[in-house]
Structures are given as structure tokens and as C-alpha cells.
């Protein structure tokens, strides 16, 4: 039982990852694919962030009462990585939306099948 | 077809959940990720750069090269977003049906 | 620099005679609350950037908050008023300036014999190595903040069909 309590966050993250992958692979609308990609990204963020936790530790800001024992502070490295990854993720979502606008302008639709059919017709 | 795909996704979730058995338990202070380089950051950021916030110290000094790369990525993303959506005057004067393919 | 964008939406979806997301809501409450909130958001964002050494915060978070304040202006005031307060060209200028200054800050230690982004070697930032690193971190955070601010506003302007 303790084994599962120590790993419940991994199971929730795996569920979120599968939901995101379902959105990417099975939705026909490309905007919904982008939403699935964002859910997938969020699962990755959560995986990194939960790897930084230490039971009984506080946020990685020096506290004079605690001293400098590494056991008392969370691991700062995943926080840094995800801090930058979130901003980069927003920028990448912006590019994806710009491409969607361009596709909508060129083919008049965001549906995967319609766009592929119109591409085949050489429009 | 839909059944196969959904069962494949469920299989992936099961594999991930099974593989998590080898990962360290949540909140373990002795996890491998917490004993390699992060103790150095925690112990030395105050001494080496007078910065109590270790996240800032790692972000802008220990791993500044990484942050510089991320900054360039964000800038490139903004630039390419503009370039994708920019509408050139030549395209506008051409016929409406062919724009967007240039 | 004059850029032209098109939101790509059909005329019916775009709302009014204006194209894109340029429609203004003529509401007294929206105007007053926006005018009261935007300076406060921006002051708090600068606090987050400059106080990043001692509390949670830094360039990325403060830059996102600054960009959010500009987006609030754009949404609440419409194009003419918000473009007068924050012209659409400034987004890309801020982003490019932030990246360029960050790169200069990285190259500067190489001039004085150190490695890329090794603030310890910049002589005019302080007397001791730790002080130099402290000020180097602050400068890097400010440049990152400007970069994120400009980049997100530029992305928003491009997507919402601004800059016409």
C-alpha cells in the first residue's frame, strides 16, 4: 500500500499524458490537437515539478533559521527548467495558432480531412 | 479502429504506470535527482552570489547559457509568428484565391 | 515599420465593421477598472522582476505579467486607444532589444578574459566576485523580462490581427 501512496502522482501524470495524446491523435479539428498538445505539455511540467519535492522541505529560498542543509530545501533545478519551459511553451502555442490562422486562410477549414482533401485537389 | 487506438493509449498509460515502480517514491530526500548537483546549488548560491533565492541563482548564473538559449527560442518564436501572419502587399493585389500559398 | 495582419476570420465572425479583435466595449466599468488596474499590475510586475533575488520571481514571471497588462489594455480599450498607449511596433523592439542586451551581457566577460556569461569578470559591477555576480543576475533578469514582455505582446498582436 505504501508503494502506491508513494507513486500516486506518477499515475495521475500518466493519465494526463494519455489524455493529451488522445487529443493529438484522435481529434479531427486541428485546434483541438493544439489543445491536446498543451495538456501533454502540462503533464511533462507536472512530472518535473513533482520530482523536485522533498518531504519536510521548504521552498528553495535561503532561510536564516534553517541554515544551508540541502535536505531542508526543495531541489531548485526542476523549477528552473520548468520556469523556462512554460514560457517557451506559450511561445510555441503562439506559433501553432499562427499556423492555424494561415491554414484557415488558405483552405477555409481546420478539419484535418477537408484540408488534406483540398491539398490533394491541388488547390 | 477507434477501439484499437484507445486500447493502445490505455496500454501506454499502463506501461507508464508500471515503469513508475522503478522511480523514487514521491518526496524522497535521497532521490537520485536530489543528490547529484542540487546540493551544490543550495549550499553555495548564498556564498557565491549573495542571492538567497536559489532558483534565480541557478537560472541566471549557474545555468545562464541554458537561459540564454531559451531567450533566443522565445524571440525566434515571436519573430516567426509575425512572419507567418504578415501579409505582403503583392499578395493582396493578386487574386484572393491564391493567397496564403506563397 | 508598418506591418499588416489579417486575422483570417470570415467577416461575420469578426464582429463589427472593424476586422479582427478590434471591437471596443463602451462600458464605464471596464474603462475605469482597466485604467486603475493596469498601472498596479505593471508596478507589481516590476517588483517581481527586481525583487527576484529575495522572493519568488524573476524576469520570466514579471515579463509575463507586463505582457498581460498590455493585453488587458488591448482587450478593454480597442485598437486606437491601446495603440496610442503601447504601439504595436514596440513589442518586437522590446524583444529584440532584450535579446541583444542579454547577448552583450554574455559577451562582455569574454572581453575581459572570462567565459561566456561569467559575470565575475565584468570589472565595473562591483569590487568582489559575489557582488559582481549579484548585479549580473539582476541585469540578466531585467533583460529577460523585457524580452518576454515584448515577445508575448508581439505574438498577441499578430494573432489578434493588430498592427493594421
Short mmCIF file of C-alpha atoms in Angstrom, two decimals:
data_model
loop_
_atom_site.label_atom_id
_atom_site.label_comp_id
_atom_site.label_asym_id
_atom_site.label_seq_id
_atom_site.Cartn_x
_atom_site.Cartn_y
_atom_site.Cartn_z
CA UNK A 1 0.00 0.00 0.00
CA UNK A 2 2.83 2.37 0.83
CA UNK A 3 4.25 1.62 -2.60
CA UNK A 4 1.11 3.03 -4.24
CA UNK A 5 0.84 6.02 -1.92
CA UNK A 6 4.42 6.99 -2.81
CA UNK A 7 3.61 6.80 -6.52
CA UNK A 8 0.09 8.12 -6.94
CA UNK A 9 1.33 11.31 -8.60
CA UNK A 10 3.00 9.25 -11.32
CA UNK A 11 -0.30 7.53 -12.09
CA UNK A 12 -2.17 10.83 -12.35
CA UNK A 13 0.56 12.26 -14.59
CA UNK A 14 0.44 9.16 -16.82
CA UNK A 15 -3.35 9.61 -17.10
CA UNK A 16 -2.91 13.27 -18.12
CA UNK A 17 -0.28 12.26 -20.67
CA UNK A 18 -2.62 9.70 -22.22
CA UNK A 19 -5.45 12.25 -22.37
CA UNK A 20 -3.18 14.69 -24.19
CA UNK A 21 -2.01 12.02 -26.62
CA UNK A 22 -5.64 11.06 -27.27
CA UNK A 23 -6.37 14.67 -28.19
CA UNK A 24 -3.38 14.84 -30.53
CA UNK A 25 -4.09 11.57 -32.34
CA UNK A 26 -7.88 11.29 -32.41
CA UNK A 27 -9.38 14.75 -32.75
CA UNK A 28 -10.11 15.78 -36.34
CA UNK A 29 -10.06 19.52 -35.63
CA UNK A 30 -6.54 20.92 -35.60
CA UNK A 31 -7.34 23.46 -32.86
CA UNK A 32 -8.31 20.55 -30.61
CA UNK A 33 -4.99 18.91 -31.48
CA UNK A 34 -3.21 22.02 -30.22
CA UNK A 35 -5.24 21.84 -27.01
CA UNK A 36 -4.19 18.19 -26.65
CA UNK A 37 -0.58 19.22 -27.13
CA UNK A 38 -0.94 21.75 -24.31
CA UNK A 39 -2.38 19.09 -21.99
CA UNK A 40 0.54 16.82 -22.89
CA UNK A 41 2.99 19.62 -22.08
CA UNK A 42 1.31 20.18 -18.74
CA UNK A 43 1.82 16.53 -17.87
CA UNK A 44 5.54 16.93 -18.55
CA UNK A 45 5.70 20.07 -16.39
CA UNK A 46 3.98 18.26 -13.52
CA UNK A 47 6.34 15.29 -13.85
CA UNK A 48 9.38 17.53 -13.47
CA UNK A 49 7.89 19.60 -10.66
CA UNK A 50 6.83 16.63 -8.57
CA UNK A 51 10.36 15.26 -8.93
CA UNK A 52 11.59 18.32 -7.02
CA UNK A 53 9.59 17.63 -3.86
CA UNK A 54 11.22 16.51 -0.64
CA UNK A 55 9.06 15.66 2.34
CA UNK A 56 9.59 18.18 5.14
CA UNK A 57 11.42 20.68 2.95
CA UNK A 58 10.57 24.30 2.14
CA UNK A 59 10.85 26.47 -0.96
CA UNK A 60 14.40 26.98 -2.29
CA UNK A 61 14.92 30.44 -0.76
CA UNK A 62 17.54 30.76 1.94
CA UNK A 63 16.03 31.00 5.41
CA UNK A 64 18.47 32.06 8.20
CA UNK A 65 16.64 29.85 10.70
CA UNK A 66 17.16 26.72 8.64
CA UNK A 67 20.78 27.10 7.60
CA UNK A 68 22.13 25.57 4.43
CA UNK A 69 21.33 21.87 4.77
CA UNK A 70 20.23 20.54 1.32
CA UNK A 71 17.61 18.33 3.00
CA UNK A 72 15.65 21.40 4.10
CA UNK A 73 15.18 22.92 0.65
CA UNK A 74 13.41 21.69 -2.47
CA UNK A 75 15.50 20.84 -5.48
CA UNK A 76 15.80 24.15 -7.41
CA UNK A 77 16.85 22.64 -10.72
CA UNK A 78 13.45 21.31 -11.96
CA UNK A 79 11.86 24.62 -11.02
CA UNK A 80 14.31 26.48 -13.26
CA UNK A 81 13.79 24.10 -16.16
CA UNK A 82 10.01 24.28 -15.99
CA UNK A 83 10.03 28.05 -15.46
CA UNK A 84 11.70 28.48 -18.82
CA UNK A 85 9.76 25.63 -20.41
CA UNK A 86 6.41 27.25 -19.59
CA UNK A 87 7.32 30.48 -21.36
CA UNK A 88 8.72 28.58 -24.32
CA UNK A 89 5.52 26.51 -24.35
CA UNK A 90 3.42 29.67 -24.59
CA UNK A 91 5.54 30.91 -27.48
CA UNK A 92 5.26 27.56 -29.27
CA UNK A 93 1.47 27.60 -28.80
CA UNK A 94 1.51 31.07 -30.36
CA UNK A 95 3.30 29.69 -33.44
CA UNK A 96 0.83 26.81 -33.65
CA UNK A 97 -2.12 29.23 -33.55
CA UNK A 98 -0.49 31.42 -36.21
CA UNK A 99 -0.10 28.38 -38.46
CA UNK A 100 -3.75 27.50 -37.84
CA UNK A 101 -4.81 31.00 -38.92
CA UNK A 102 -2.74 30.59 -42.06
CA UNK A 103 -4.33 27.20 -42.80
CA UNK A 104 -7.80 28.64 -42.21
CA UNK A 105 -7.00 31.48 -44.58
CA UNK A 106 -5.70 29.17 -47.30
CA UNK A 107 -8.18 26.29 -47.12
CA UNK A 108 -11.18 27.73 -45.33
CA UNK A 109 -11.29 24.93 -42.80
CA UNK A 110 -9.45 23.50 -39.83
CA UNK A 111 -10.77 19.97 -40.26
CA UNK A 112 -7.99 17.52 -40.98
CA UNK A 113 -9.86 15.57 -43.66
CA UNK A 114 -11.06 18.66 -45.51
CA UNK A 115 -7.61 20.23 -45.56
CA UNK A 116 -5.97 17.02 -46.82
CA UNK A 117 -8.65 16.61 -49.49
CA UNK A 118 -8.17 20.18 -50.69
CA UNK A 119 -4.40 19.73 -50.71
CA UNK A 120 -4.80 16.61 -52.89
CA UNK A 121 -7.05 18.50 -55.26
CA UNK A 122 -4.18 20.93 -55.70
CA UNK A 123 -5.99 24.00 -54.55
CA UNK B 1 -10.17 1.26 -35.43
CA UNK B 2 -11.15 3.57 -32.62
CA UNK B 3 -11.15 0.61 -30.24
CA UNK B 4 -7.60 -0.33 -31.27
CA UNK B 5 -6.35 3.21 -30.83
CA UNK B 6 -7.94 3.70 -27.43
CA UNK B 7 -6.65 0.35 -26.21
CA UNK B 8 -3.17 1.29 -27.44
CA UNK B 9 -3.37 4.53 -25.48
CA UNK B 10 -4.56 2.67 -22.39
CA UNK B 11 -1.69 0.21 -22.88
CA UNK B 12 0.72 3.16 -22.98
CA UNK B 13 -0.75 4.51 -19.76
CA UNK B 14 -0.38 1.08 -18.16
CA UNK B 15 3.24 0.81 -19.28
CA UNK B 16 3.98 4.26 -17.84
CA UNK B 17 2.29 3.37 -14.56
CA UNK B 18 4.20 0.07 -14.42
CA UNK B 19 7.50 1.80 -15.19
CA UNK B 20 6.90 4.28 -12.39
CA UNK B 21 7.55 1.42 -9.99
CA UNK B 22 11.28 1.93 -10.60
CA UNK B 23 11.09 5.67 -9.98
CA UNK B 24 11.83 7.01 -6.50
CA UNK B 25 8.94 7.40 -4.12
CA UNK B 26 7.34 10.86 -4.02
CA UNK B 27 9.15 13.31 -1.77
CA UNK B 28 12.12 11.08 -1.09
CA UNK B 29 15.02 13.34 0.03
CA UNK B 30 17.52 10.71 -1.14
CA UNK B 31 16.16 10.51 -4.70
CA UNK B 32 18.94 10.48 -7.33
CA UNK B 33 17.73 13.79 -8.77
CA UNK B 34 18.19 15.48 -5.40
CA UNK B 35 21.69 14.31 -4.51
CA UNK B 36 23.71 14.99 -7.65
CA UNK B 37 24.16 18.71 -8.41
CA UNK B 38 21.37 20.41 -6.49
CA UNK B 39 23.15 20.23 -3.07
CA UNK B 40 25.95 22.29 -4.60
CA UNK B 41 23.47 24.92 -5.77
CA UNK B 42 21.72 25.02 -2.39
CA UNK B 43 24.91 25.28 -0.35
CA UNK B 44 26.81 27.74 -2.50
CA UNK B 45 24.36 30.18 -4.06
CA UNK B 46 24.34 32.45 -1.00
CA UNK B 47 28.14 32.44 -0.70
CA UNK B 48 29.00 32.77 -4.37
CA UNK B 49 26.49 35.39 -5.46
CA UNK B 50 24.73 36.83 -2.39
CA UNK B 51 21.41 35.57 -3.71
CA UNK B 52 19.06 33.87 -1.24
CA UNK B 53 16.69 32.72 -3.99
CA UNK B 54 18.39 29.61 -5.35
CA UNK B 55 16.06 29.38 -8.35
CA UNK B 56 17.18 32.81 -9.53
CA UNK B 57 20.82 31.94 -8.91
CA UNK B 58 20.58 28.75 -10.97
CA UNK B 59 18.50 30.46 -13.67
CA UNK B 60 20.69 33.48 -14.29
CA UNK B 61 24.15 32.36 -13.25
CA UNK B 62 24.88 28.64 -12.93
CA UNK B 63 22.79 27.80 -15.99
CA UNK B 64 22.77 31.18 -17.71
CA UNK B 65 23.83 29.63 -21.00
CA UNK B 66 20.70 27.47 -20.93
CA UNK B 67 18.57 30.52 -20.14
CA UNK B 68 20.18 32.43 -22.99
CA UNK B 69 19.18 29.62 -25.35
CA UNK B 70 15.61 29.73 -24.07
CA UNK B 71 15.55 33.51 -24.54
CA UNK B 72 16.63 33.13 -28.14
CA UNK B 73 13.93 30.48 -28.63
CA UNK B 74 11.22 32.84 -27.31
CA UNK B 75 12.49 35.67 -29.52
CA UNK B 76 12.59 33.38 -32.58
CA UNK B 77 9.07 32.19 -31.83
CA UNK B 78 7.74 35.76 -31.71
CA UNK B 79 9.59 36.62 -34.92
CA UNK B 80 8.32 33.57 -36.80
CA UNK B 81 4.79 34.24 -35.54
CA UNK B 82 4.99 37.68 -37.13
CA UNK B 83 6.50 36.31 -40.34
CA UNK B 84 3.84 33.61 -40.69
CA UNK B 85 0.98 36.07 -40.35
CA UNK B 86 2.44 39.02 -42.22
CA UNK B 87 0.54 39.85 -45.38
CA UNK B 88 2.57 41.26 -48.18
CA UNK B 89 1.14 43.95 -50.39
CA UNK B 90 1.89 41.97 -53.57
CA UNK B 91 -0.26 39.08 -52.34
CA UNK B 92 -3.09 41.41 -51.51
CA UNK B 93 -3.27 42.80 -55.01
CA UNK B 94 -3.25 39.33 -56.55
CA UNK B 95 -6.41 37.26 -56.78
CA UNK B 96 -7.92 36.34 -53.42
CA UNK B 97 -7.98 32.60 -54.04
CA UNK B 98 -4.25 32.05 -54.35
CA UNK B 99 -3.05 33.99 -51.35
CA UNK B 100 -1.66 32.11 -48.41
CA UNK B 101 0.05 29.55 -50.61
CA UNK B 102 3.04 31.75 -51.33
CA UNK C 1 7.90 49.85 -39.69
CA UNK C 2 4.36 49.20 -40.73
CA UNK C 3 3.04 45.68 -40.68
CA UNK C 4 -0.31 44.46 -41.87
CA UNK C 5 -2.06 41.45 -40.46
CA UNK C 6 -5.26 39.68 -41.20
CA UNK C 7 -6.96 37.57 -38.59
CA UNK C 8 -8.18 35.22 -41.29
CA UNK C 9 -11.69 35.00 -39.89
CA UNK C 10 -14.71 35.49 -42.14
CA UNK C 11 -16.31 38.90 -41.89
CA UNK C 12 -19.30 37.62 -39.97
CA UNK C 13 -17.15 36.13 -37.21
CA UNK C 14 -15.03 39.22 -36.80
CA UNK C 15 -17.87 41.03 -35.12
CA UNK C 16 -18.16 44.56 -36.44
CA UNK C 17 -17.02 46.75 -39.26
CA UNK C 18 -13.52 46.52 -37.82
CA UNK C 19 -11.54 43.45 -38.72
CA UNK C 20 -10.06 41.18 -36.10
CA UNK C 21 -10.42 41.70 -32.39
CA UNK C 22 -10.65 45.46 -32.53
CA UNK C 23 -14.15 45.92 -31.17
CA UNK C 24 -14.43 48.15 -28.12
CA UNK C 25 -16.91 47.63 -25.35
CA UNK C 26 -18.19 51.06 -24.41
CA UNK C 27 -18.65 50.38 -20.75
CA UNK C 28 -17.76 52.80 -17.98
CA UNK C 29 -16.89 49.99 -15.57
CA UNK C 30 -14.48 48.32 -17.97
CA UNK C 31 -12.77 51.64 -18.68
CA UNK C 32 -12.38 52.65 -15.06
CA UNK C 33 -11.27 49.25 -13.82
CA UNK C 34 -8.75 48.91 -16.65
CA UNK C 35 -7.29 52.35 -16.03
CA UNK C 36 -6.98 51.57 -12.32
CA UNK C 37 -5.62 48.03 -12.69
CA UNK C 38 -3.02 48.38 -15.44
CA UNK C 39 -0.56 50.63 -13.53
CA UNK C 40 -0.89 48.44 -10.45
CA UNK C 41 -0.22 45.28 -12.45
CA UNK C 42 2.82 46.92 -14.01
CA UNK C 43 4.23 48.17 -10.70
CA UNK C 44 3.79 44.72 -9.18
CA UNK C 45 5.41 43.16 -12.25
CA UNK C 46 8.47 45.39 -11.87
CA UNK C 47 8.56 44.48 -8.17
CA UNK C 48 8.52 40.81 -9.15
CA UNK C 49 11.41 41.37 -11.57
CA UNK C 50 13.60 43.46 -9.29
CA UNK C 51 12.88 41.53 -6.10
CA UNK C 52 13.68 38.19 -7.70
CA UNK C 53 16.79 37.75 -5.57
CA UNK C 54 14.86 37.57 -2.30
CA UNK C 55 11.40 36.22 -3.09
CA UNK C 56 9.82 34.04 -5.76
CA UNK C 57 10.01 35.92 -9.01
CA UNK C 58 12.30 36.93 -11.79
CA UNK C 59 12.40 38.02 -15.37
CA UNK C 60 10.14 35.39 -16.86
CA UNK C 61 7.29 35.85 -14.37
CA UNK C 62 7.46 39.65 -14.34
CA UNK C 63 7.64 39.78 -18.14
CA UNK C 64 4.53 37.63 -18.44
CA UNK C 65 2.70 39.95 -16.04
CA UNK C 66 3.73 43.03 -18.03
CA UNK C 67 2.53 41.36 -21.23
CA UNK C 68 -0.77 40.51 -19.51
CA UNK C 69 -1.27 44.17 -18.57
CA UNK C 70 -0.78 45.22 -22.20
CA UNK C 71 -3.21 42.52 -23.33
CA UNK C 72 -5.77 43.88 -20.85
CA UNK C 73 -5.35 47.30 -22.46
CA UNK C 74 -5.82 45.82 -25.91
CA UNK C 75 -8.94 43.90 -24.91
CA UNK C 76 -10.64 46.67 -22.96
CA UNK C 77 -9.81 49.81 -24.90
CA UNK C 78 -9.85 48.81 -28.53
CA UNK C 79 -7.15 49.43 -31.08
CA UNK C 80 -6.85 53.19 -31.39
CA UNK C 81 -6.56 53.97 -27.67
CA UNK C 82 -4.33 50.99 -26.82
CA UNK C 83 -2.06 51.52 -29.84
CA UNK C 84 -1.60 55.11 -28.72
CA UNK C 85 -0.51 53.88 -25.27
CA UNK C 86 1.59 50.94 -26.47
CA UNK C 87 2.30 51.00 -30.24
CA UNK C 88 2.40 47.57 -31.90
CA UNK C 89 5.97 48.13 -33.10
CA UNK C 90 7.24 48.29 -29.53
CA UNK C 91 6.63 44.59 -28.91
CA UNK C 92 9.22 43.40 -31.38
CA UNK C 93 11.58 46.25 -30.47
CA UNK C 94 11.49 45.26 -26.79
CA UNK C 95 12.00 41.59 -27.62
CA UNK C 96 14.93 42.29 -29.94
CA UNK C 97 16.46 44.78 -27.51
CA UNK C 98 16.20 42.37 -24.60
CA UNK C 99 17.82 39.53 -26.54
CA UNK C 100 20.57 41.80 -27.86
CA UNK C 101 21.39 43.26 -24.43
CA UNK C 102 21.43 39.76 -22.92
CA UNK C 103 23.86 38.67 -25.63
CA UNK C 104 26.03 41.75 -24.97
CA UNK C 105 25.98 40.94 -21.27
CA UNK C 106 27.17 37.45 -22.21
CA UNK C 107 29.97 38.64 -24.47
CA UNK C 108 31.18 41.37 -22.08
CA UNK C 109 33.02 38.97 -19.71
CA UNK C 110 34.77 37.44 -22.73
CA UNK C 111 36.25 40.86 -23.48
CA UNK C 112 37.82 40.88 -20.01
CA UNK C 113 39.12 37.34 -20.24
CA UNK C 114 36.35 35.20 -18.77
CA UNK C 115 33.85 32.73 -20.16
CA UNK C 116 30.52 33.48 -21.82
CA UNK C 117 28.08 34.91 -19.23
CA UNK C 118 30.63 34.68 -16.40
CA UNK C 119 29.70 37.92 -14.61
CA UNK C 120 32.68 37.63 -12.27
CA UNK C 121 34.95 39.14 -14.91
CA UNK C 122 32.99 42.36 -15.51
CA UNK C 123 35.05 44.90 -13.53
CA UNK C 124 32.56 47.77 -13.18
CA UNK C 125 29.81 45.72 -11.48
CA UNK C 126 31.40 45.75 -8.04
CA UNK C 127 34.51 45.04 -6.02
CA UNK C 128 34.10 41.36 -5.09
CA UNK C 129 33.20 38.39 -7.27
CA UNK C 130 29.95 37.74 -5.36
CA UNK C 131 28.80 41.36 -5.77
CA UNK C 132 29.56 41.26 -9.47
CA UNK C 133 27.55 38.08 -9.85
CA UNK C 134 24.68 39.67 -7.89
CA UNK C 135 24.45 42.63 -10.26
CA UNK C 136 24.98 40.41 -13.29
CA UNK C 137 21.99 38.29 -12.26
CA UNK C 138 19.87 41.44 -11.82
CA UNK C 139 20.79 42.74 -15.28
CA UNK C 140 20.09 39.35 -16.87
CA UNK C 141 16.67 39.19 -15.18
CA UNK C 142 15.75 42.68 -16.39
CA UNK C 143 16.72 41.85 -19.97
CA UNK C 144 14.79 38.57 -19.83
CA UNK C 145 11.78 40.48 -18.51
CA UNK C 146 11.85 42.93 -21.42
CA UNK C 147 12.31 40.08 -23.88
CA UNK C 148 9.33 38.09 -22.58
CA UNK C 149 7.18 41.24 -22.37
CA UNK C 150 7.87 42.21 -25.96
CA UNK C 151 7.67 38.71 -27.39
CA UNK C 152 4.30 37.87 -25.85
CA UNK C 153 2.79 41.24 -26.83
CA UNK C 154 4.09 40.75 -30.39
CA UNK C 155 2.56 37.26 -30.56
CA UNK C 156 -0.75 38.59 -29.25
CA UNK C 157 -0.78 41.46 -31.74
CA UNK C 158 -0.02 39.15 -34.64
CA UNK C 159 -2.69 36.64 -33.64
CA UNK C 160 -5.40 39.19 -32.96
CA UNK C 161 -4.89 40.96 -36.27
CA UNK C 162 -3.40 44.11 -34.81
CA UNK C 163 -0.90 46.38 -36.45
CA UNK C 164 -3.06 47.24 -39.42
#
